[in-house]
Amino acid sequence: MFNSSPIETWEGVGVFMSFGANTGMTHFWFWAAVILCIVPLFVTLATEKRHETQHTFHEGDSDSTHGVEKK
Amino acid sequence: MTPEELQAAIMAANEINLEVYYYWCTAVMILIHAGFMMYEMGASRVKHTLAAGTKNILAFAYMIPTFWMFGWWIYLAMTNGFVPDFEAGAGGVPWGENMGPNLQDNATGVFWGAFTLFACTTASIMSGAVIERIRMTAFIILAVVLGSVVWILAASWGWHYAGWMVTSWGYHDFGASGVVHMISGFFALGVLIHLGPRIGKFNADGSANVIRGHSLPMTMVGLMFIVVGFFGFLGGCVIFPGTGLSWYATEWANIYGMPTTLSAITFNTLMGVAGGMIGAYMKTRDPFWMMSGALCGIISVAAGMDMYYPGVTFVLAFAGGVIGPIAANFVEKMGIDDPVGAVSVHGVCGVLGLLFAGIFLGGYPTFSEDIPAITFFGQFKGVIVMALLGFIPGFVLAWLFKAMGILRAGDGVQEVGMDVEIEAMAYPEDIKSN
């Protein structure tokens, strides 16, 4: 990253994307991924809440059974 | 070239072939997800179509990072039960050497990918059961728990050569009748009990109405995609020969180390599909159930399809195709609204799959004399474990989300259609279902 490759040659290389065995950096990117999975859930919750508020049920509205048939 | 160099070159070629094999198995398995998406969108009414599709996409998208974060670790570490073996799990730690690009490890990435797609399949199975009324946030969390925790815990116990169910009971579940299908079907049942039925599904006297999806052709094509994807799924259940990770130098093996061949899997996959389709056709004459019958057929024979005689496979799959719709009617009579029959197709036929293997493969030896042979009783105990392991987390989590008020969309949202939460329309011309 930013011109700081942990390897200078490919010979004998195994792991190469570990920030030169810098566990702090691997943990940083791991937790960044965790956060990016969690944040959209809160965005989705907010969207759901908005639509739940906008679309309250009114008795007598009949479209709720659209497509329903007696057996 | 010396004999040693030749041997090393052959091993290196085999390692690459293994990598290629599972790479493409994973790609083919994505068709299962595409198929479930079509299946569930077709089974939804017009106003709910995109919500069903979007939930499938997000289940897929969330499963991948979460399976990298903790799913693969669970598989490696939890073979003893609920107490982790940290040494065994070291290879699955997401910041470890194996869980990323490593020029000396051709295997971990492709195995992780194949197992991730199995996890996606479990979420797809649950998503069909909850269409037209579950909220997105609750669904995503349930999908992650099912795919990246529960199914892979079941796999660690019963789909791993060192899993305690395997070593204690000789549990045999080659094609995942229990660890994928029963787990997903019973998890879905636990969720459905708290989620409740779609509006209009049941009358005041408890009788059920039919709610038809908007596109049966889309559902049918989707199911055929799933059948194609099963070749990746079941191909991924076989261990490649001739590498450092293989059971044998020249023979394929199942995940328990017992020899098998891709030919055996091919015979029985196709015979299972055909038996299930014809069985469901005979029982229902319903195109939806004919294609779902293909799933019933495969799932009913999956546990033992590495060993069955094809004639046996056909008969058992036929039985699965008949029993699937009967079980779906029973579930409906119990007041559970399962629009795609996930509980019956995957849960009940998964039970059949495990028990059939106990009956028809009883006495077959396992890969080691230290591990009991396959028995009916061992399979029966496996049914109980899989049912509980699937049902309890789904039931408890859904109860929790219901208590928090985030499980089920309000009646108003259901009335205008779940697509309102997606803020898009599947058919802008406002085509209606009926």
Short mmCIF file of C-alpha atoms in Angstrom, two decimals:
data_model
loop_
_atom_site.label_atom_id
_atom_site.label_comp_id
_atom_site.label_asym_id
_atom_site.label_seq_id
_atom_site.Cartn_x
_atom_site.Cartn_y
_atom_site.Cartn_z
CA MET A 1 0.00 0.00 0.00
CA PHE A 2 1.36 3.42 -0.92
CA ASN A 3 4.52 2.01 -2.50
CA SER A 4 5.42 -0.12 0.52
CA SER A 5 5.30 -3.73 -0.75
CA PRO A 6 6.46 -6.24 1.88
CA ILE A 7 8.20 -8.33 -0.83
CA GLU A 8 10.97 -7.44 -3.26
CA THR A 9 10.87 -10.66 -5.33
CA TRP A 10 8.29 -13.40 -6.00
CA GLU A 11 10.79 -16.21 -5.39
CA GLY A 12 9.84 -18.34 -2.38
CA VAL A 13 6.87 -16.13 -1.53
CA GLY A 14 3.83 -17.65 0.16
CA VAL A 15 1.59 -15.09 1.83
CA PHE A 16 2.05 -11.66 0.32
CA MET A 17 -1.01 -9.56 1.16
CA SER A 18 -0.50 -9.40 4.90
CA PHE A 19 1.09 -5.97 5.14
CA GLY A 20 4.47 -7.51 5.93
CA ALA A 21 2.97 -9.64 8.75
CA ASN A 22 1.63 -6.48 10.38
CA THR A 23 -1.25 -7.95 12.37
CA GLY A 24 -2.47 -4.49 13.32
CA MET A 25 -3.16 -3.69 9.68
CA THR A 26 -4.90 -7.00 8.96
CA HIS A 27 -7.10 -6.48 12.02
CA PHE A 28 -7.84 -2.94 10.91
CA TRP A 29 -9.13 -4.08 7.51
CA PHE A 30 -11.01 -6.98 9.06
CA TRP A 31 -12.91 -4.69 11.40
CA ALA A 32 -13.50 -2.21 8.60
CA ALA A 33 -15.26 -5.02 6.73
CA VAL A 34 -17.28 -5.90 9.85
CA ILE A 35 -18.44 -2.30 10.25
CA LEU A 36 -19.38 -2.07 6.59
CA CYS A 37 -21.61 -5.08 7.05
CA ILE A 38 -23.34 -3.64 10.11
CA VAL A 39 -23.91 -0.02 9.07
CA PRO A 40 -26.23 -0.89 6.14
CA LEU A 41 -28.46 -2.78 8.57
CA PHE A 42 -29.18 0.46 10.42
CA VAL A 43 -29.82 2.23 7.12
CA THR A 44 -32.27 -0.54 6.21
CA LEU A 45 -33.97 -0.29 9.60
CA ALA A 46 -34.47 3.43 9.08
CA THR A 47 -35.92 2.84 5.60
CA GLU A 48 -38.30 0.23 6.97
CA LYS A 49 -39.41 2.53 9.76
CA ARG A 50 -40.12 5.34 7.31
CA HIS A 51 -42.27 3.11 5.12
CA GLU A 52 -44.07 1.58 8.08
CA THR A 53 -45.03 5.09 9.15
CA GLN A 54 -46.09 6.15 5.66
CA HIS A 55 -48.20 3.08 4.98
CA THR A 56 -50.50 2.44 7.87
CA PHE A 57 -53.31 -0.05 7.36
CA HIS A 58 -56.87 1.19 6.91
CA GLU A 59 -59.79 -1.16 7.49
CA GLY A 60 -61.79 -1.62 4.31
CA ASP A 61 -58.87 -1.31 1.96
CA SER A 62 -59.36 -4.42 -0.07
CA ASP A 63 -56.15 -4.72 -2.06
CA SER A 64 -54.53 -6.76 0.72
CA THR A 65 -56.32 -9.84 -0.51
CA HIS A 66 -55.55 -9.28 -4.17
CA GLY A 67 -54.72 -12.62 -5.76
CA VAL A 68 -56.26 -14.66 -2.96
CA GLU A 69 -58.60 -17.47 -4.05
CA LYS A 70 -60.82 -19.83 -2.13
CA LYS A 71 -59.53 -23.39 -2.28
CA MET B 1 13.71 -35.46 -15.16
CA THR B 2 14.32 -37.64 -12.10
CA PRO B 3 11.53 -39.81 -10.66
CA GLU B 4 11.34 -37.42 -7.69
CA GLU B 5 10.96 -34.43 -9.98
CA LEU B 6 8.32 -36.26 -11.99
CA GLN B 7 6.43 -37.12 -8.80
CA ALA B 8 6.62 -33.49 -7.66
CA ALA B 9 5.35 -32.29 -11.06
CA ILE B 10 2.41 -34.72 -10.92
CA MET B 11 1.50 -33.56 -7.42
CA ALA B 12 1.72 -29.93 -8.48
CA ALA B 13 -0.52 -30.63 -11.49
CA ASN B 14 -3.02 -32.38 -9.23
CA GLU B 15 -3.06 -29.41 -6.85
CA ILE B 16 -3.89 -27.12 -9.76
CA ASN B 17 -6.57 -29.54 -11.01
CA LEU B 18 -8.11 -29.62 -7.55
CA GLU B 19 -8.18 -25.84 -7.51
CA VAL B 20 -9.79 -25.69 -10.95
CA TYR B 21 -12.34 -28.36 -10.07
CA TYR B 22 -13.70 -26.65 -6.94
CA TYR B 23 -13.44 -23.21 -8.56
CA TRP B 24 -15.94 -24.26 -11.21
CA CYS B 25 -18.09 -26.19 -8.76
CA THR B 26 -18.48 -22.90 -6.89
CA ALA B 27 -19.37 -21.05 -10.07
CA VAL B 28 -22.02 -23.64 -10.99
CA MET B 29 -23.44 -23.46 -7.48
CA ILE B 30 -24.25 -19.80 -8.02
CA LEU B 31 -26.96 -21.10 -10.34
CA ILE B 32 -28.72 -22.49 -7.27
CA HIS B 33 -28.93 -18.99 -5.91
CA ALA B 34 -30.06 -17.57 -9.26
CA GLY B 35 -32.64 -20.34 -9.45
CA PHE B 36 -34.01 -19.71 -5.98
CA MET B 37 -34.27 -16.02 -6.78
CA MET B 38 -36.36 -16.73 -9.89
CA TYR B 39 -38.36 -19.36 -8.03
CA GLU B 40 -39.26 -16.97 -5.22
CA MET B 41 -39.88 -13.93 -7.39
CA GLY B 42 -42.25 -16.01 -9.54
CA ALA B 43 -43.98 -17.31 -6.43
CA SER B 44 -44.59 -13.75 -5.19
CA ARG B 45 -47.47 -11.57 -6.26
CA VAL B 46 -46.51 -8.66 -8.54
CA LYS B 47 -46.31 -6.09 -5.74
CA HIS B 48 -43.83 -8.20 -3.76
CA THR B 49 -41.60 -9.38 -6.61
CA LEU B 50 -38.56 -7.18 -6.19
CA ALA B 51 -38.58 -7.52 -2.42
CA ALA B 52 -38.23 -11.28 -2.85
CA GLY B 53 -35.43 -10.82 -5.37
CA THR B 54 -33.60 -8.21 -3.32
CA LYS B 55 -33.66 -10.38 -0.22
CA ASN B 56 -32.03 -13.16 -2.20
CA ILE B 57 -29.35 -10.81 -3.49
CA LEU B 58 -28.60 -9.46 -0.02
CA ALA B 59 -28.53 -12.95 1.52
CA PHE B 60 -25.87 -13.83 -1.06
CA ALA B 61 -23.95 -10.62 -0.47
CA TYR B 62 -24.00 -10.87 3.32
CA MET B 63 -23.13 -14.55 3.42
CA ILE B 64 -19.82 -14.08 1.67
CA PRO B 65 -18.09 -11.66 4.08
CA THR B 66 -19.62 -13.21 7.18
CA PHE B 67 -18.55 -16.69 6.10
CA TRP B 68 -15.05 -15.30 5.68
CA MET B 69 -15.22 -13.58 9.08
CA PHE B 70 -16.40 -16.54 11.15
CA GLY B 71 -18.10 -19.28 9.10
CA TRP B 72 -15.01 -21.16 7.98
CA TRP B 73 -13.50 -20.90 11.46
CA ILE B 74 -16.62 -22.51 12.93
CA TYR B 75 -16.31 -25.42 10.50
CA LEU B 76 -12.72 -26.12 11.42
CA ALA B 77 -12.96 -25.45 15.15
CA MET B 78 -16.31 -26.88 16.29
CA THR B 79 -16.06 -30.57 15.40
CA ASN B 80 -16.32 -31.58 19.09
CA GLY B 81 -19.66 -29.87 19.73
CA PHE B 82 -19.98 -26.46 21.35
CA VAL B 83 -16.43 -26.23 22.71
CA PRO B 84 -14.06 -24.79 20.12
CA ASP B 85 -10.72 -26.39 19.26
CA PHE B 86 -8.65 -23.26 18.68
CA GLU B 87 -5.72 -25.18 17.25
CA ALA B 88 -7.89 -26.84 14.60
CA GLY B 89 -9.61 -23.54 13.89
CA ALA B 90 -6.37 -21.64 13.31
CA GLY B 91 -6.57 -22.21 9.55
CA GLY B 92 -9.92 -20.41 9.44
CA VAL B 93 -9.01 -17.25 11.32
CA PRO B 94 -9.67 -14.44 8.85
CA TRP B 95 -6.35 -12.71 9.49
CA GLY B 96 -4.44 -16.00 9.22
CA GLU B 97 -2.13 -17.06 6.42
CA ASN B 98 -4.67 -19.33 4.70
CA MET B 99 -7.59 -16.93 4.48
CA GLY B 100 -6.25 -14.79 1.67
CA PRO B 101 -3.86 -14.90 -1.29
CA ASN B 102 -1.16 -17.48 -0.50
CA LEU B 103 0.98 -18.95 -3.27
CA GLN B 104 1.59 -22.10 -1.24
CA ASP B 105 -2.09 -22.80 -0.57
CA ASN B 106 -4.21 -23.60 -3.62
CA ALA B 107 -6.99 -25.22 -1.64
CA THR B 108 -8.35 -23.05 1.17
CA GLY B 109 -9.88 -20.37 -1.03
CA VAL B 110 -11.76 -22.77 -3.28
CA PHE B 111 -12.99 -24.90 -0.36
CA TRP B 112 -14.05 -21.76 1.49
CA GLY B 113 -15.84 -20.58 -1.66
CA ALA B 114 -17.71 -23.86 -2.11
CA PHE B 115 -18.80 -23.91 1.54
CA THR B 116 -19.84 -20.26 1.27
CA LEU B 117 -22.13 -21.18 -1.60
CA PHE B 118 -23.61 -23.99 0.50
CA ALA B 119 -24.30 -21.31 3.11
CA CYS B 120 -25.99 -19.14 0.48
CA THR B 121 -28.19 -22.11 -0.42
CA THR B 122 -29.41 -22.42 3.17
CA ALA B 123 -30.42 -18.76 3.20
CA SER B 124 -32.23 -19.17 -0.12
CA ILE B 125 -34.21 -22.06 1.27
CA MET B 126 -35.40 -19.95 4.20
CA SER B 127 -36.09 -16.86 2.08
CA GLY B 128 -38.79 -18.59 0.03
CA ALA B 129 -40.76 -19.49 3.13
CA VAL B 130 -40.95 -15.89 4.36
CA ILE B 131 -41.82 -14.00 1.16
CA GLU B 132 -44.35 -11.18 1.09
CA ARG B 133 -44.17 -10.22 4.79
CA ILE B 134 -40.73 -10.41 6.45
CA ARG B 135 -38.79 -7.20 6.99
CA MET B 136 -35.40 -6.84 5.34
CA THR B 137 -33.25 -6.25 8.44
CA ALA B 138 -34.61 -9.25 10.28
CA PHE B 139 -34.25 -11.37 7.18
CA ILE B 140 -30.60 -10.44 6.65
CA ILE B 141 -29.68 -11.24 10.25
CA LEU B 142 -31.61 -14.52 10.17
CA ALA B 143 -29.90 -15.43 6.88
CA VAL B 144 -26.44 -14.73 8.30
CA VAL B 145 -27.14 -16.75 11.45
CA LEU B 146 -28.50 -19.64 9.40
CA GLY B 147 -25.77 -19.66 6.77
CA SER B 148 -22.66 -18.49 8.57
CA VAL B 149 -23.34 -20.08 11.96
CA VAL B 150 -26.02 -22.79 12.17
CA TRP B 151 -25.49 -24.73 8.95
CA ILE B 152 -21.73 -24.65 9.25
CA LEU B 153 -21.94 -25.81 12.87
CA ALA B 154 -24.05 -28.73 11.64
CA ALA B 155 -21.46 -29.37 8.92
CA SER B 156 -18.66 -29.34 11.47
CA TRP B 157 -20.53 -31.98 13.48
CA GLY B 158 -21.82 -34.19 10.67
CA TRP B 159 -20.06 -33.24 7.45
CA HIS B 160 -16.45 -33.35 8.58
CA TYR B 161 -14.42 -36.53 8.92
CA ALA B 162 -13.62 -35.59 12.54
CA GLY B 163 -17.13 -34.35 13.44
CA TRP B 164 -18.49 -35.90 16.62
CA MET B 165 -21.62 -37.25 14.92
CA VAL B 166 -19.44 -39.04 12.38
CA THR B 167 -16.95 -40.45 14.84
CA SER B 168 -19.60 -41.40 17.43
CA TRP B 169 -22.49 -42.69 15.29
CA GLY B 170 -21.11 -43.27 11.78
CA TYR B 171 -23.46 -40.51 10.64
CA HIS B 172 -23.62 -40.49 6.82
CA ASP B 173 -24.93 -37.47 4.92
CA PHE B 174 -23.05 -37.32 1.62
CA GLY B 175 -25.25 -34.77 -0.20
CA ALA B 176 -26.31 -32.82 2.89
CA SER B 177 -29.90 -34.01 3.38
CA GLY B 178 -29.45 -33.17 7.04
CA VAL B 179 -26.75 -30.54 7.34
CA VAL B 180 -28.13 -28.26 4.61
CA HIS B 181 -31.75 -29.20 3.93
CA MET B 182 -33.05 -30.27 7.33
CA ILE B 183 -31.23 -27.41 9.02
CA SER B 184 -32.73 -24.86 6.62
CA GLY B 185 -36.21 -26.38 6.60
CA PHE B 186 -36.48 -26.56 10.39
CA PHE B 187 -34.91 -23.13 10.83
CA ALA B 188 -37.58 -21.78 8.45
CA LEU B 189 -40.27 -23.54 10.48
CA GLY B 190 -39.05 -21.85 13.66
CA VAL B 191 -39.19 -18.46 11.92
CA LEU B 192 -42.62 -19.06 10.34
CA ILE B 193 -44.25 -19.81 13.68
CA HIS B 194 -43.52 -16.25 14.84
CA LEU B 195 -43.75 -14.53 11.46
CA GLY B 196 -47.36 -15.55 10.84
CA PRO B 197 -49.20 -16.02 7.54
CA ARG B 198 -49.61 -13.63 4.64
CA ILE B 199 -52.71 -11.47 4.83
CA GLY B 200 -55.65 -13.44 3.44
CA LYS B 201 -53.98 -16.85 3.58
CA PHE B 202 -56.26 -18.26 6.27
CA ASN B 203 -59.95 -17.68 6.88
CA ALA B 204 -61.51 -17.17 10.28
CA ASP B 205 -62.50 -20.85 10.43
CA GLY B 206 -58.88 -21.86 9.89
CA SER B 207 -59.32 -23.01 6.29
CA ALA B 208 -56.64 -21.95 3.83
CA ASN B 209 -56.88 -19.95 0.62
CA VAL B 210 -54.66 -20.23 -2.43
CA ILE B 211 -52.36 -17.28 -3.08
CA ARG B 212 -50.88 -17.70 -6.52
CA GLY B 213 -47.54 -16.22 -7.48
CA HIS B 214 -47.44 -13.91 -10.45
CA SER B 215 -45.27 -16.07 -12.73
CA LEU B 216 -45.33 -19.82 -12.55
CA PRO B 217 -43.13 -20.04 -15.68
CA MET B 218 -40.44 -17.97 -13.89
CA THR B 219 -40.71 -20.31 -10.91
CA MET B 220 -40.38 -23.39 -13.13
CA VAL B 221 -37.31 -22.08 -14.94
CA GLY B 222 -35.80 -21.11 -11.61
CA LEU B 223 -36.25 -24.62 -10.33
CA MET B 224 -34.52 -26.01 -13.41
CA PHE B 225 -31.61 -23.65 -12.68
CA ILE B 226 -31.45 -25.13 -9.19
CA VAL B 227 -31.22 -28.61 -10.71
CA VAL B 228 -28.25 -27.46 -12.81
CA GLY B 229 -26.69 -25.91 -9.73
CA PHE B 230 -27.02 -29.21 -7.90
CA PHE B 231 -24.27 -30.60 -10.13
CA GLY B 232 -21.92 -28.01 -8.68
CA PHE B 233 -23.30 -28.60 -5.19
CA LEU B 234 -23.00 -32.40 -5.28
CA GLY B 235 -19.74 -32.27 -7.25
CA GLY B 236 -18.41 -30.09 -4.45
CA CYS B 237 -19.28 -32.84 -1.96
CA VAL B 238 -16.60 -35.12 -3.46
CA ILE B 239 -12.91 -34.99 -2.50
CA PHE B 240 -10.48 -34.73 -5.39
CA PRO B 241 -7.79 -37.48 -5.58
CA GLY B 242 -4.01 -37.29 -5.78
CA THR B 243 -3.15 -34.21 -3.72
CA GLY B 244 -1.78 -33.64 -0.24
CA LEU B 245 -5.34 -33.03 0.96
CA SER B 246 -6.87 -36.06 -0.77
CA TRP B 247 -7.95 -39.31 0.82
CA TYR B 248 -6.57 -41.43 -2.02
CA ALA B 249 -3.97 -41.13 -4.78
CA THR B 250 -6.23 -42.26 -7.61
CA GLU B 251 -9.79 -42.47 -6.25
CA TRP B 252 -12.39 -39.86 -5.47
CA ALA B 253 -13.82 -40.02 -1.95
CA ASN B 254 -16.78 -38.61 -0.12
CA ILE B 255 -16.24 -36.07 2.64
CA TYR B 256 -15.91 -38.93 5.15
CA GLY B 257 -13.07 -40.63 3.25
CA MET B 258 -15.15 -43.43 1.73
CA PRO B 259 -14.39 -44.11 -1.96
CA THR B 260 -16.86 -42.99 -4.60
CA THR B 261 -16.87 -41.69 -8.18
CA LEU B 262 -18.36 -38.77 -10.06
CA SER B 263 -20.13 -41.40 -12.16
CA ALA B 264 -21.96 -42.66 -9.07
CA ILE B 265 -23.04 -39.11 -8.27
CA THR B 266 -24.18 -38.52 -11.85
CA PHE B 267 -26.30 -41.69 -11.94
CA ASN B 268 -28.01 -40.83 -8.72
CA THR B 269 -28.41 -37.08 -9.19
CA LEU B 270 -30.26 -37.59 -12.46
CA MET B 271 -32.28 -40.55 -11.20
CA GLY B 272 -33.17 -38.56 -8.11
CA VAL B 273 -34.39 -35.59 -10.15
CA ALA B 274 -36.45 -37.80 -12.43
CA GLY B 275 -37.98 -39.87 -9.63
CA GLY B 276 -38.99 -36.79 -7.70
CA MET B 277 -40.55 -35.10 -10.73
CA ILE B 278 -42.61 -38.14 -11.69
CA GLY B 279 -43.65 -38.84 -8.11
CA ALA B 280 -44.87 -35.27 -7.62
CA TYR B 281 -46.58 -35.34 -11.02
CA MET B 282 -48.46 -38.48 -10.06
CA LYS B 283 -49.53 -36.96 -6.76
CA THR B 284 -50.47 -33.44 -7.85
CA ARG B 285 -50.45 -32.91 -11.67
CA ASP B 286 -49.25 -29.45 -10.65
CA PRO B 287 -46.33 -27.88 -12.59
CA PHE B 288 -45.13 -26.10 -9.44
CA TRP B 289 -44.95 -29.34 -7.54
CA MET B 290 -43.43 -31.25 -10.46
CA MET B 291 -40.40 -28.98 -10.28
CA SER B 292 -40.41 -28.84 -6.49
CA GLY B 293 -40.68 -32.62 -6.74
CA ALA B 294 -37.26 -32.62 -8.41
CA LEU B 295 -35.89 -31.04 -5.26
CA CYS B 296 -37.86 -33.47 -3.08
CA GLY B 297 -36.35 -36.31 -5.08
CA ILE B 298 -32.74 -35.18 -4.85
CA ILE B 299 -32.99 -34.26 -1.18
CA SER B 300 -34.61 -37.60 -0.32
CA VAL B 301 -31.65 -39.48 -1.78
CA ALA B 302 -28.85 -36.96 -1.16
CA ALA B 303 -27.54 -38.50 2.06
CA GLY B 304 -26.74 -41.83 0.39
CA MET B 305 -26.37 -40.99 -3.28
CA ASP B 306 -22.67 -41.75 -3.26
CA MET B 307 -23.54 -45.44 -2.84
CA TYR B 308 -27.12 -46.19 -3.92
CA TYR B 309 -28.02 -48.43 -6.84
CA PRO B 310 -29.80 -46.10 -9.34
CA GLY B 311 -32.99 -48.16 -9.21
CA VAL B 312 -33.14 -47.65 -5.46
CA THR B 313 -32.48 -43.95 -5.96
CA PHE B 314 -35.37 -43.63 -8.40
CA VAL B 315 -37.84 -45.37 -6.09
CA LEU B 316 -36.77 -43.36 -3.03
CA ALA B 317 -36.88 -40.10 -4.99
CA PHE B 318 -40.33 -41.00 -6.30
CA ALA B 319 -41.44 -41.48 -2.69
CA GLY B 320 -39.95 -38.09 -1.84
CA GLY B 321 -41.86 -36.50 -4.73
CA VAL B 322 -45.12 -37.94 -3.39
CA ILE B 323 -44.47 -37.19 0.28
CA GLY B 324 -43.30 -33.59 -0.30
CA PRO B 325 -46.71 -32.19 -1.33
CA ILE B 326 -48.48 -34.29 1.32
CA ALA B 327 -46.21 -32.81 3.97
CA ALA B 328 -46.86 -29.31 2.58
CA ASN B 329 -50.61 -29.82 3.01
CA PHE B 330 -50.04 -31.00 6.56
CA VAL B 331 -47.95 -27.92 7.36
CA GLU B 332 -50.73 -25.72 5.95
CA LYS B 333 -53.34 -27.53 8.02
CA MET B 334 -51.25 -26.71 11.08
CA GLY B 335 -51.82 -23.03 10.28
CA ILE B 336 -48.30 -22.39 8.96
CA ASP B 337 -48.07 -20.36 5.76
CA ASP B 338 -45.06 -21.64 3.79
CA PRO B 339 -45.57 -20.28 0.24
CA VAL B 340 -42.91 -22.42 -1.43
CA GLY B 341 -43.09 -25.51 0.74
CA ALA B 342 -39.59 -25.06 2.18
CA VAL B 343 -40.45 -26.90 5.39
CA SER B 344 -41.76 -29.93 3.54
CA VAL B 345 -39.38 -29.97 0.55
CA HIS B 346 -36.22 -29.38 2.55
CA GLY B 347 -37.12 -30.25 6.13
CA VAL B 348 -39.31 -33.33 5.67
CA CYS B 349 -37.48 -34.69 2.62
CA GLY B 350 -34.20 -34.09 4.47
CA VAL B 351 -35.51 -36.36 7.22
CA LEU B 352 -36.37 -38.96 4.58
CA GLY B 353 -32.89 -38.66 3.11
CA LEU B 354 -31.17 -39.43 6.40
CA LEU B 355 -33.50 -42.28 7.31
CA PHE B 356 -33.34 -43.85 3.82
CA ALA B 357 -29.54 -43.88 4.10
CA GLY B 358 -29.87 -45.61 7.47
CA ILE B 359 -32.08 -48.29 5.93
CA PHE B 360 -30.34 -48.88 2.60
CA LEU B 361 -26.72 -48.27 3.61
CA GLY B 362 -26.92 -49.79 7.08
CA GLY B 363 -23.82 -51.88 7.76
CA TYR B 364 -21.53 -50.23 5.20
CA PRO B 365 -18.12 -49.62 6.78
CA THR B 366 -16.70 -46.14 7.30
CA PHE B 367 -13.16 -45.11 6.37
CA SER B 368 -11.67 -46.27 9.65
CA GLU B 369 -12.23 -49.25 11.94
CA ASP B 370 -12.39 -46.79 14.83
CA ILE B 371 -15.56 -45.22 13.46
CA PRO B 372 -18.88 -47.11 13.67
CA ALA B 373 -20.47 -48.42 10.49
CA ILE B 374 -23.56 -46.67 9.09
CA THR B 375 -26.67 -47.66 11.07
CA PHE B 376 -30.35 -46.73 11.02
CA PHE B 377 -30.15 -45.74 14.68
CA GLY B 378 -27.16 -43.49 14.01
CA GLN B 379 -29.06 -41.79 11.21
CA PHE B 380 -32.18 -41.48 13.38
CA LYS B 381 -30.19 -39.74 16.09
CA GLY B 382 -28.81 -37.51 13.35
CA VAL B 383 -32.38 -36.54 12.40
CA ILE B 384 -33.10 -35.44 15.97
CA VAL B 385 -29.89 -33.39 16.21
CA MET B 386 -30.43 -31.68 12.85
CA ALA B 387 -34.09 -30.90 13.61
CA LEU B 388 -33.25 -29.31 16.95
CA LEU B 389 -30.14 -27.53 15.72
CA GLY B 390 -32.14 -25.99 12.87
CA PHE B 391 -35.38 -25.24 14.69
CA ILE B 392 -34.21 -23.75 17.99
CA PRO B 393 -32.08 -20.85 16.64
CA GLY B 394 -34.74 -19.90 14.08
CA PHE B 395 -37.51 -20.02 16.68
CA VAL B 396 -35.60 -18.06 19.33
CA LEU B 397 -34.25 -15.37 17.00
CA ALA B 398 -37.64 -14.85 15.33
CA TRP B 399 -39.25 -14.59 18.77
CA LEU B 400 -36.68 -11.96 19.72
CA PHE B 401 -37.22 -9.95 16.53
CA LYS B 402 -40.96 -10.21 16.96
CA ALA B 403 -40.66 -8.84 20.49
CA MET B 404 -38.54 -5.98 19.12
CA GLY B 405 -41.17 -5.30 16.44
CA ILE B 406 -38.80 -5.75 13.51
CA LEU B 407 -39.81 -9.18 12.22
CA ARG B 408 -42.97 -8.63 10.22
CA ALA B 409 -43.90 -5.76 7.93
CA GLY B 410 -47.01 -3.87 8.93
CA ASP B 411 -50.30 -4.62 7.20
CA GLY B 412 -50.13 -1.29 5.40
CA VAL B 413 -46.79 -2.08 3.81
CA GLN B 414 -47.97 -5.57 2.88
CA GLU B 415 -51.04 -4.04 1.34
CA VAL B 416 -49.20 -1.68 -0.97
CA GLY B 417 -46.61 -4.38 -1.54
CA MET B 418 -43.25 -5.15 -0.01
CA ASP B 419 -41.63 -3.59 -3.06
CA VAL B 420 -42.39 -0.21 -1.52
CA GLU B 421 -39.43 -0.80 0.79
CA ILE B 422 -37.24 -1.43 -2.23
CA GLU B 423 -38.50 1.82 -3.75
CA ALA B 424 -38.72 0.26 -7.21
CA MET B 425 -41.33 -1.54 -9.31
CA ALA B 426 -40.82 -4.91 -11.01
CA TYR B 427 -43.35 -4.11 -13.71
CA PRO B 428 -43.80 -0.36 -14.22
CA GLU B 429 -46.82 -0.96 -16.44
CA ASP B 430 -48.63 -2.05 -13.27
CA ILE B 431 -49.41 -5.56 -14.41
CA LYS B 432 -51.52 -7.37 -11.82
CA SER B 433 -51.34 -11.00 -10.83
CA ASN B 434 -54.83 -12.12 -11.66
#
